[in-house]
PDB file of C-alpha atoms in Angstrom:
ATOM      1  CA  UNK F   1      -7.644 -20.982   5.866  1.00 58.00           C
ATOM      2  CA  UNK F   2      -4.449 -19.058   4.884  1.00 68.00           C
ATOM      3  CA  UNK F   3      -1.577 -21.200   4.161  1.00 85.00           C
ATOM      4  CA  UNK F   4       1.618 -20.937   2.093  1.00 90.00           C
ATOM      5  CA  UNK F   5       4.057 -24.040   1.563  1.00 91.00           C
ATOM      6  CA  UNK F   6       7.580 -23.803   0.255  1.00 93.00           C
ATOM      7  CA  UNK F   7      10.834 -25.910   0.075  1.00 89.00           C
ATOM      8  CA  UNK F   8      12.803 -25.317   2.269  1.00 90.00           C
ATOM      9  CA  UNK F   9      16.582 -25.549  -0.091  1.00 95.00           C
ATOM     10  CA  UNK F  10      17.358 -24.715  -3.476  1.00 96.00           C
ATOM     11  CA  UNK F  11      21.045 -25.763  -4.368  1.00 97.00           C
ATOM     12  CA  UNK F  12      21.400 -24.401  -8.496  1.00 97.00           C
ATOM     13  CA  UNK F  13      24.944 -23.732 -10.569  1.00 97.00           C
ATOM     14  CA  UNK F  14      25.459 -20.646 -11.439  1.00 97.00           C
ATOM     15  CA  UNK F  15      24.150 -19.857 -15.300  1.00 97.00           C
ATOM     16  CA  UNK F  16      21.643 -21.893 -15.173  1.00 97.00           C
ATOM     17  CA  UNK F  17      17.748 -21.469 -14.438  1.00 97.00           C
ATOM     18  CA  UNK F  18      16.223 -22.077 -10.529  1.00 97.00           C
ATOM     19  CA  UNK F  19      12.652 -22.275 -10.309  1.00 97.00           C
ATOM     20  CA  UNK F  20      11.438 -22.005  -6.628  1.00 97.00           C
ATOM     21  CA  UNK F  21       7.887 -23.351  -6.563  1.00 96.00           C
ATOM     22  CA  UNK F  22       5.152 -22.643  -3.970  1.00 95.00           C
ATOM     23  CA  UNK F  23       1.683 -23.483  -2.993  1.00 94.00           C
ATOM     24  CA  UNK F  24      -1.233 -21.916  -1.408  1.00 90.00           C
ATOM     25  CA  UNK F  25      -4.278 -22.554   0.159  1.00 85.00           C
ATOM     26  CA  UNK F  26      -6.698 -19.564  -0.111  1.00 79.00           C
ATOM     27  CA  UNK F  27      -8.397 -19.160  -3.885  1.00 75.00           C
ATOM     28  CA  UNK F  28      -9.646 -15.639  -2.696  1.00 78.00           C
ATOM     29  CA  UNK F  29      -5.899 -14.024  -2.879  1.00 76.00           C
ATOM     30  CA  UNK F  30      -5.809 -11.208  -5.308  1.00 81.00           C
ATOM     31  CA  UNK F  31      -2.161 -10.294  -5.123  1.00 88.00           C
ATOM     32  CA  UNK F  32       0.700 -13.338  -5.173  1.00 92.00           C
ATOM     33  CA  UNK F  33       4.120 -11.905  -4.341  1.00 93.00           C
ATOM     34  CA  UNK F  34       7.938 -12.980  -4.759  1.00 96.00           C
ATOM     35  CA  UNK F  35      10.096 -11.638  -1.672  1.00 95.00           C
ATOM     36  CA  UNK F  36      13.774 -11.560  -1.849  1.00 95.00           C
ATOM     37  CA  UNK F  37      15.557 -11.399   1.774  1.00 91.00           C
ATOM     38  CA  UNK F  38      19.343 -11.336   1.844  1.00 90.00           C
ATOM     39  CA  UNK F  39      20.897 -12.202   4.815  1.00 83.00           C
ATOM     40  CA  UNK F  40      20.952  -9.689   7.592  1.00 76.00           C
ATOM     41  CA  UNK F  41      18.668  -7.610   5.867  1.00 80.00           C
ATOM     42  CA  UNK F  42      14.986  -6.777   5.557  1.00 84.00           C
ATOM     43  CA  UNK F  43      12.157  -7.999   2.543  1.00 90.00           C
ATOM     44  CA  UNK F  44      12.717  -6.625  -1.050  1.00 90.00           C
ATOM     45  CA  UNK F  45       9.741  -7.167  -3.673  1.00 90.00           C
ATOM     46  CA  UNK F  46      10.826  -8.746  -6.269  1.00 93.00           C
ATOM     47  CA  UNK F  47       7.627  -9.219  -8.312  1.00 92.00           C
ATOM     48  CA  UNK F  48       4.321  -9.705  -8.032  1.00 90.00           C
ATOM     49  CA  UNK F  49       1.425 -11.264 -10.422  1.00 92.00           C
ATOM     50  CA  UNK F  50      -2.435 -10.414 -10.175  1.00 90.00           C
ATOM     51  CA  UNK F  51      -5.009 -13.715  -9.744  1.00 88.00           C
ATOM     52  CA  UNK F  52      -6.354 -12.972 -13.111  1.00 89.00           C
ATOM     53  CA  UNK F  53      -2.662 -13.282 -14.890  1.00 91.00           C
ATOM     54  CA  UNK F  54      -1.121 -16.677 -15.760  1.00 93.00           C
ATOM     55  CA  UNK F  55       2.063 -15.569 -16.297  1.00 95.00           C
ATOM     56  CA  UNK F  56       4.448 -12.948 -15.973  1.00 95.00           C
ATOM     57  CA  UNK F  57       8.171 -11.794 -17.043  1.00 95.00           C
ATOM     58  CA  UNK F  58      10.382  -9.059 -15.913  1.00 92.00           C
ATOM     59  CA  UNK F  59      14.009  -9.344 -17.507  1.00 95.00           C
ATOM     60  CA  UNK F  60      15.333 -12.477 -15.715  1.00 96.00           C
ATOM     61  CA  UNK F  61      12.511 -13.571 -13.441  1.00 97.00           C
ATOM     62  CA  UNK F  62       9.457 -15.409 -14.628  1.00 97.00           C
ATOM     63  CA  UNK F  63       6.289 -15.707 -12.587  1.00 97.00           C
ATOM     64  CA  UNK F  64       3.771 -18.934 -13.457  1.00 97.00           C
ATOM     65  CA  UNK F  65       0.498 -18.917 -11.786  1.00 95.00           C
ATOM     66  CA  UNK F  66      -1.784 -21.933 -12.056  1.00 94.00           C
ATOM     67  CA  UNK F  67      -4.503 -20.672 -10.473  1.00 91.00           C
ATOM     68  CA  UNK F  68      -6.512 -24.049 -10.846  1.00 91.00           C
ATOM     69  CA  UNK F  69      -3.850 -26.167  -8.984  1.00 92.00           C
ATOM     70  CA  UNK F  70      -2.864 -23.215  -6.365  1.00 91.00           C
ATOM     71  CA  UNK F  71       0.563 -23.508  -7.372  1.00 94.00           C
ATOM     72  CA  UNK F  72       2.563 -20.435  -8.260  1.00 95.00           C
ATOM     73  CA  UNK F  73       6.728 -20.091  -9.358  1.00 97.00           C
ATOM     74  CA  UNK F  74       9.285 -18.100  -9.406  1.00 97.00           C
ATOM     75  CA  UNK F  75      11.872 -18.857 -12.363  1.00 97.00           C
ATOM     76  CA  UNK F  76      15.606 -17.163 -12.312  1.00 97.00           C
ATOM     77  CA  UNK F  77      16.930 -17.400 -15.570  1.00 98.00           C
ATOM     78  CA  UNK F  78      21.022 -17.127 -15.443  1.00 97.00           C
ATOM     79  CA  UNK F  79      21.477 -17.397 -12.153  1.00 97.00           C
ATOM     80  CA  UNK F  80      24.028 -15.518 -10.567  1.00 96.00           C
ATOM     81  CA  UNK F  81      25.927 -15.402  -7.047  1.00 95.00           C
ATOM     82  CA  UNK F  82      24.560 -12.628  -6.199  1.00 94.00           C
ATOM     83  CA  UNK F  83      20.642 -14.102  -6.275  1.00 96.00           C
ATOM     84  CA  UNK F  84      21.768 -15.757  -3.413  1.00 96.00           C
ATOM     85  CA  UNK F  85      19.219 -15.005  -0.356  1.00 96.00           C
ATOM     86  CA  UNK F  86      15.676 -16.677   1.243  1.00 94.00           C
ATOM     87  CA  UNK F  87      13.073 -16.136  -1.355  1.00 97.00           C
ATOM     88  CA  UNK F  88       9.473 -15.785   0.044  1.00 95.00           C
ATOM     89  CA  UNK F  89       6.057 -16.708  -1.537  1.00 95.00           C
ATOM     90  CA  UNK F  90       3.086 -14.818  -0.230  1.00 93.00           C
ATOM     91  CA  UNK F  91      -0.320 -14.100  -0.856  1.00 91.00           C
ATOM     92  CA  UNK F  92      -2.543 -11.037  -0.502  1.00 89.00           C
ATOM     93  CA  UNK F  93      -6.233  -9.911  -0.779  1.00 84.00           C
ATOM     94  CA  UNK F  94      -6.194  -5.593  -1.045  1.00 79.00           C
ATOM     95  CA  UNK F  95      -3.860  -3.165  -2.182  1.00 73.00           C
ATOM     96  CA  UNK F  96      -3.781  -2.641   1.536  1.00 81.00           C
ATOM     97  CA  UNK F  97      -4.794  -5.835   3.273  1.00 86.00           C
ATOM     98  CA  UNK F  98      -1.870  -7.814   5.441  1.00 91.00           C
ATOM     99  CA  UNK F  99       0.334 -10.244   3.040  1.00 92.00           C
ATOM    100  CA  UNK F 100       0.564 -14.257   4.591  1.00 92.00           C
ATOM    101  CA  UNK F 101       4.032 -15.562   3.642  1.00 94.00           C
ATOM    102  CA  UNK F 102       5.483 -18.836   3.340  1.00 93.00           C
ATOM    103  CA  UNK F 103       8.164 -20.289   5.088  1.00 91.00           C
ATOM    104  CA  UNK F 104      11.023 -19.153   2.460  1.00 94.00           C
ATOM    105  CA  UNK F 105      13.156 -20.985   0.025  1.00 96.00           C
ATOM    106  CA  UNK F 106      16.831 -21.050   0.301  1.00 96.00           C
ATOM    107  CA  UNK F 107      18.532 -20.838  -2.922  1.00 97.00           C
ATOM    108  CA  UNK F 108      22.684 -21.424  -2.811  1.00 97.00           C
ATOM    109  CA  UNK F 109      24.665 -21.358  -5.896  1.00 96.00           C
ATOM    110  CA  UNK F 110      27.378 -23.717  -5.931  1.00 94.00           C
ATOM    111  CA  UNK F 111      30.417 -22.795  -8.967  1.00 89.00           C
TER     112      UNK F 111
ATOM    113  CA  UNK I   1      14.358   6.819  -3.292  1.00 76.00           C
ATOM    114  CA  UNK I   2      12.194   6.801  -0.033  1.00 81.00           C
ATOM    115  CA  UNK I   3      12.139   4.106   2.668  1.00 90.00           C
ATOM    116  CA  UNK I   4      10.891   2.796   5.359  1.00 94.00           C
ATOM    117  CA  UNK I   5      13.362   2.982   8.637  1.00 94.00           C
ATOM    118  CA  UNK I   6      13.392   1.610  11.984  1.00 96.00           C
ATOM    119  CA  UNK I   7      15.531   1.710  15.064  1.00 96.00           C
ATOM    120  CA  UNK I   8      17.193   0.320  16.505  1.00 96.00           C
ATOM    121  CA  UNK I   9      18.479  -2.470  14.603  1.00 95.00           C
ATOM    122  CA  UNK I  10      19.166  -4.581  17.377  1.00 97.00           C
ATOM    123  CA  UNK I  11      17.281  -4.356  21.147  1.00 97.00           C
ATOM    124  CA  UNK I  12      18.633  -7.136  24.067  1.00 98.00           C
ATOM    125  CA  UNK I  13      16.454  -6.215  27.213  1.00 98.00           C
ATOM    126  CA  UNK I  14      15.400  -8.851  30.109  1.00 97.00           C
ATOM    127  CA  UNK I  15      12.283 -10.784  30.205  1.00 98.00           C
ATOM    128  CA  UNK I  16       9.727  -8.683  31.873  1.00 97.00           C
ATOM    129  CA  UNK I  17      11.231  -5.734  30.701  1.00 98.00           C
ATOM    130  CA  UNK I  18       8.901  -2.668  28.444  1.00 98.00           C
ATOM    131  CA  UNK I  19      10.374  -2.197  24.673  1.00 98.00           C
ATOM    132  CA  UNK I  20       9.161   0.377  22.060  1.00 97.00           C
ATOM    133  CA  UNK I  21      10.165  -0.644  18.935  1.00 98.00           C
ATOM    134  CA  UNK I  22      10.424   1.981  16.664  1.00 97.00           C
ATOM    135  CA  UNK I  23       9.583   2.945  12.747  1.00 97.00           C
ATOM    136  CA  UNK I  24       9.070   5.873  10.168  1.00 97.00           C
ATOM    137  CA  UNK I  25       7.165   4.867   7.432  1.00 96.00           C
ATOM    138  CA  UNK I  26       7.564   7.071   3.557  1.00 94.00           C
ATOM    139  CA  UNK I  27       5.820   9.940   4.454  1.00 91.00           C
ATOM    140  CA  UNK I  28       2.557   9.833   1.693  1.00 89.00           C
ATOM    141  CA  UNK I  29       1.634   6.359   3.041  1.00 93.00           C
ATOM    142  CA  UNK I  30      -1.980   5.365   4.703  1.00 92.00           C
ATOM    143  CA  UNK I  31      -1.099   2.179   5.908  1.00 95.00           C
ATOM    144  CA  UNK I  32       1.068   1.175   8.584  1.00 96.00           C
ATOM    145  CA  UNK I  33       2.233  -2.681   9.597  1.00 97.00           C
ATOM    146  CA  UNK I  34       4.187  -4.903  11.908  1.00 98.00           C
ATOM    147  CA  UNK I  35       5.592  -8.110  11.084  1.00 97.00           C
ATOM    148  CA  UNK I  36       7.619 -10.289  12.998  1.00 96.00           C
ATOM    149  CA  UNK I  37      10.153 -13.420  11.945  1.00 92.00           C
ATOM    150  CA  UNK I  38      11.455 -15.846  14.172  1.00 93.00           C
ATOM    151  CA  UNK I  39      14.428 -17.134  13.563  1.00 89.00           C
ATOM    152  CA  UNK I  40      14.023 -19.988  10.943  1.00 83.00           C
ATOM    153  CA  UNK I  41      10.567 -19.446  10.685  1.00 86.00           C
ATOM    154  CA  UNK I  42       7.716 -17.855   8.856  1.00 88.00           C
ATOM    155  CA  UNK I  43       7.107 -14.170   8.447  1.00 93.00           C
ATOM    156  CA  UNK I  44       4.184 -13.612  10.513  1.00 95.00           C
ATOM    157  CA  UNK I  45       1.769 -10.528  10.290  1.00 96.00           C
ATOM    158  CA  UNK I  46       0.854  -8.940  13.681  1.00 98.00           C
ATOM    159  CA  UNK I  47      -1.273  -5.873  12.974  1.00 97.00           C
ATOM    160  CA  UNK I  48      -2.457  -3.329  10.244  1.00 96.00           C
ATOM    161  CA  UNK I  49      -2.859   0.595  11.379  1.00 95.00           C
ATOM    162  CA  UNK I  50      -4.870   3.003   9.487  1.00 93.00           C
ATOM    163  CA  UNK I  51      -6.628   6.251  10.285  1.00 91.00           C
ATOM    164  CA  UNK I  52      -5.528   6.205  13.258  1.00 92.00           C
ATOM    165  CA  UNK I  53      -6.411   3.153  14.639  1.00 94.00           C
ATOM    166  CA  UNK I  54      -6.443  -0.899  14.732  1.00 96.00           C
ATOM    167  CA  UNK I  55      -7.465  -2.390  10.714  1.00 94.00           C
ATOM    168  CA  UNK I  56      -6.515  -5.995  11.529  1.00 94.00           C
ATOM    169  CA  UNK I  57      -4.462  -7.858  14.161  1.00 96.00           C
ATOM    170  CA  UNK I  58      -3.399 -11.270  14.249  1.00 95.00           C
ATOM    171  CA  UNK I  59      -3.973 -13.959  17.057  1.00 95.00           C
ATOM    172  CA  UNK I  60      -0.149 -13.276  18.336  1.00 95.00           C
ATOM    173  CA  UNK I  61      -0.574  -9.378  18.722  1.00 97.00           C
ATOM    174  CA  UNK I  62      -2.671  -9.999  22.357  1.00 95.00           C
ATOM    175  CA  UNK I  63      -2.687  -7.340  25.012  1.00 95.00           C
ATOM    176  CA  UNK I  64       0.969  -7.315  25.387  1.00 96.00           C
ATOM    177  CA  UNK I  65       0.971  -5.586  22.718  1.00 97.00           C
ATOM    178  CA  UNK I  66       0.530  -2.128  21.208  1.00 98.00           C
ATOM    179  CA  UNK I  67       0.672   0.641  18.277  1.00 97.00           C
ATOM    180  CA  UNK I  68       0.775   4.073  18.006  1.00 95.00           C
ATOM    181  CA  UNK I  69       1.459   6.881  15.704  1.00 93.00           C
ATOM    182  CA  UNK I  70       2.445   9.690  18.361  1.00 87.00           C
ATOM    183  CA  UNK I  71       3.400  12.167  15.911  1.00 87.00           C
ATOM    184  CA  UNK I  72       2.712  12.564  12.186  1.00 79.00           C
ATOM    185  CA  UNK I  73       6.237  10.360  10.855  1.00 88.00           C
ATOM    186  CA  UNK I  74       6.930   7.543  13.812  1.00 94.00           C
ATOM    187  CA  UNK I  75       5.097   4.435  14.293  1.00 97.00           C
ATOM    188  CA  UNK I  76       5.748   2.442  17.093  1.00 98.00           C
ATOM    189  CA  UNK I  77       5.019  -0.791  18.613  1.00 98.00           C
ATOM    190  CA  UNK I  78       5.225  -1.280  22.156  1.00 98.00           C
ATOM    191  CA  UNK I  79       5.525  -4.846  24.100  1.00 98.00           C
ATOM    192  CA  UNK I  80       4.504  -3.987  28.143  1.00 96.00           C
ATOM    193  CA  UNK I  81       6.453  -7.065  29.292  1.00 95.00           C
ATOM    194  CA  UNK I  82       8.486  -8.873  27.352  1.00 97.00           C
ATOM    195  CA  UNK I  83       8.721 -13.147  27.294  1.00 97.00           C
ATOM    196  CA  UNK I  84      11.813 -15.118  25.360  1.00 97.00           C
ATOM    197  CA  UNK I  85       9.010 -15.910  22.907  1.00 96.00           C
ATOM    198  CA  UNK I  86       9.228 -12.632  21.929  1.00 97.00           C
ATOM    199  CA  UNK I  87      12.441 -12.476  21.007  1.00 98.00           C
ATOM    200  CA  UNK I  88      12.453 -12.058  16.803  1.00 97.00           C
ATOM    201  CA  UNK I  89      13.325  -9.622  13.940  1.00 95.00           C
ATOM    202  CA  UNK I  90      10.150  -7.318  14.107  1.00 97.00           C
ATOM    203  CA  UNK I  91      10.147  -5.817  10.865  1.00 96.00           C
ATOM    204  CA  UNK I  92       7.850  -2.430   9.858  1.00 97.00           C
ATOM    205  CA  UNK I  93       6.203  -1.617   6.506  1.00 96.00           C
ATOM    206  CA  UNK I  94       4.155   0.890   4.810  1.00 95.00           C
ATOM    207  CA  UNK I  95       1.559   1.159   1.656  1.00 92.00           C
ATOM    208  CA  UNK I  96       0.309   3.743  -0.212  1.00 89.00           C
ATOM    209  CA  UNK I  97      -3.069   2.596   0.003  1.00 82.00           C
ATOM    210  CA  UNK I  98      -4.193   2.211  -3.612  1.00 76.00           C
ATOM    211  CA  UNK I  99      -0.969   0.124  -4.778  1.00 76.00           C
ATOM    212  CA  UNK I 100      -0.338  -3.298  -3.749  1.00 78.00           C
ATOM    213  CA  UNK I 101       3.198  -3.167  -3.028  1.00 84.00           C
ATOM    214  CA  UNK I 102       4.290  -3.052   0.960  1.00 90.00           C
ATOM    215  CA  UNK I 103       7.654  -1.737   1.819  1.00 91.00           C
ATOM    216  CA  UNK I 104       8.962  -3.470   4.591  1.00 92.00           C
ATOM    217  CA  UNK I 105      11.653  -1.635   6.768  1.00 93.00           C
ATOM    218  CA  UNK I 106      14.984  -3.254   7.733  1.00 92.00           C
ATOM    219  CA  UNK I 107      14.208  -4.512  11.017  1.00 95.00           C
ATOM    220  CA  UNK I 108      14.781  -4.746  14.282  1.00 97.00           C
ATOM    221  CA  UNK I 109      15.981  -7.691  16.085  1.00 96.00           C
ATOM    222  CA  UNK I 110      15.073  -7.649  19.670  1.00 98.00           C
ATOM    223  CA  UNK I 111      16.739 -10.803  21.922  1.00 98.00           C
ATOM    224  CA  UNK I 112      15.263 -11.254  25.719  1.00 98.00           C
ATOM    225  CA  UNK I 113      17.438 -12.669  27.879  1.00 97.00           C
TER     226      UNK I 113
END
């Protein structure tokens, strides 16, 4: 079946790294996503990473895949205040095909 | 840059009650989709819309519920009689087709009272 589990809270000080972790149930996904949703407001892509890639980097966010284990992160380097928001994990099959999220991680920054 | 819109942003109507919820996707994309979040909760897909008609719909989207592209830029999704379960942030997106990359409208948050 399709499942996606999360933490729920992320409590990091700001400048240094968070790494939001998820995992995932269905070895067939082709597409694994990282959503950004600040409050009041609607889903932002972040970054993706193909089932075939281990890893990838896009100026301060790091994507780990280990396809083996089902287990795929998300790593902030410098975090800031304004990184502050639900982050979402979620998994799809097509370009086009519907996208199964997890439950979102909450990441605060405390000074 | 385009986006995906949606009105209104926030819908309060009474249990029982008909609501059209409302969305233009960017105007070269084939795919059309509805989402819905509860508060606290999961994202949760509710149907897929291409060519025209029905791709994919979820176990929630019963017969209570229904899309439609009436014109060539809106796409709307319509709930015939609305329950407090239904109350949510319904949120819209759109794809291209041959990228992977949905982008998901602001939402709308509809409250039944």
């Amino acid at each position: 079946g399709e499942d996606v589990e999360q933490s729920l809270f992320l409590s990091v000080r700001e400048g240094d790294s968070s790494v939001i972790n998820c995992t995932y149930t269905d070895s067939s996904s082709t597409y694994l996503y990282w959503y950004k949703q600040e409050p009041g407001a609607g889903l932002q892509l972040l970054t993706y990473i193909f089932s075939n890639m281990d890893m990838k980097q896009d100026q301060r966010l790091t994507v780990l895949l280990n396809k083996k284990d089902k287990h795929l992160s998300l790593r902030i380097a410098d975090t800031q205040t304004g990184d502050s928001a639900i982050y979402f994990c979620a998994e799809g099959y097509s370009s086009a095909s519907k996208i199964i999220f997890g439950s979102g991680t909450r990441l605060s920054i405390r000074p | 840059e385009p986006e995906v819109t949606q009105t209104p942003s926030h819908q309060v109507t009474q249990m029982g009650q008909e609501v059209i919820l409302r969305c233009v996707p960017i105007s070269n994309h084939l795919y059309f989709y509805w989402y819905r979040q509860i508060l606290g909760q999961k994202v949760e897909f509710l149907v897929s819309f291409y060519n025209n008609e029905i791709s994919e719909k979820s176990e929630i989207f019963d017969d209570q519920f229904s899309v439609e592209r009436p014109d060539g830029s809106n796409f709307t999704l319509k709930i015939r009689s609305t329950k407090l379960e239904d109350s949510a942030m319904y949120f819209c997106a759109s794809n291209e087709g041959q990228y992977y990359e949905q982008y998901f409208g602001p939402g709308t948050r509809l409250t039944v009272t």
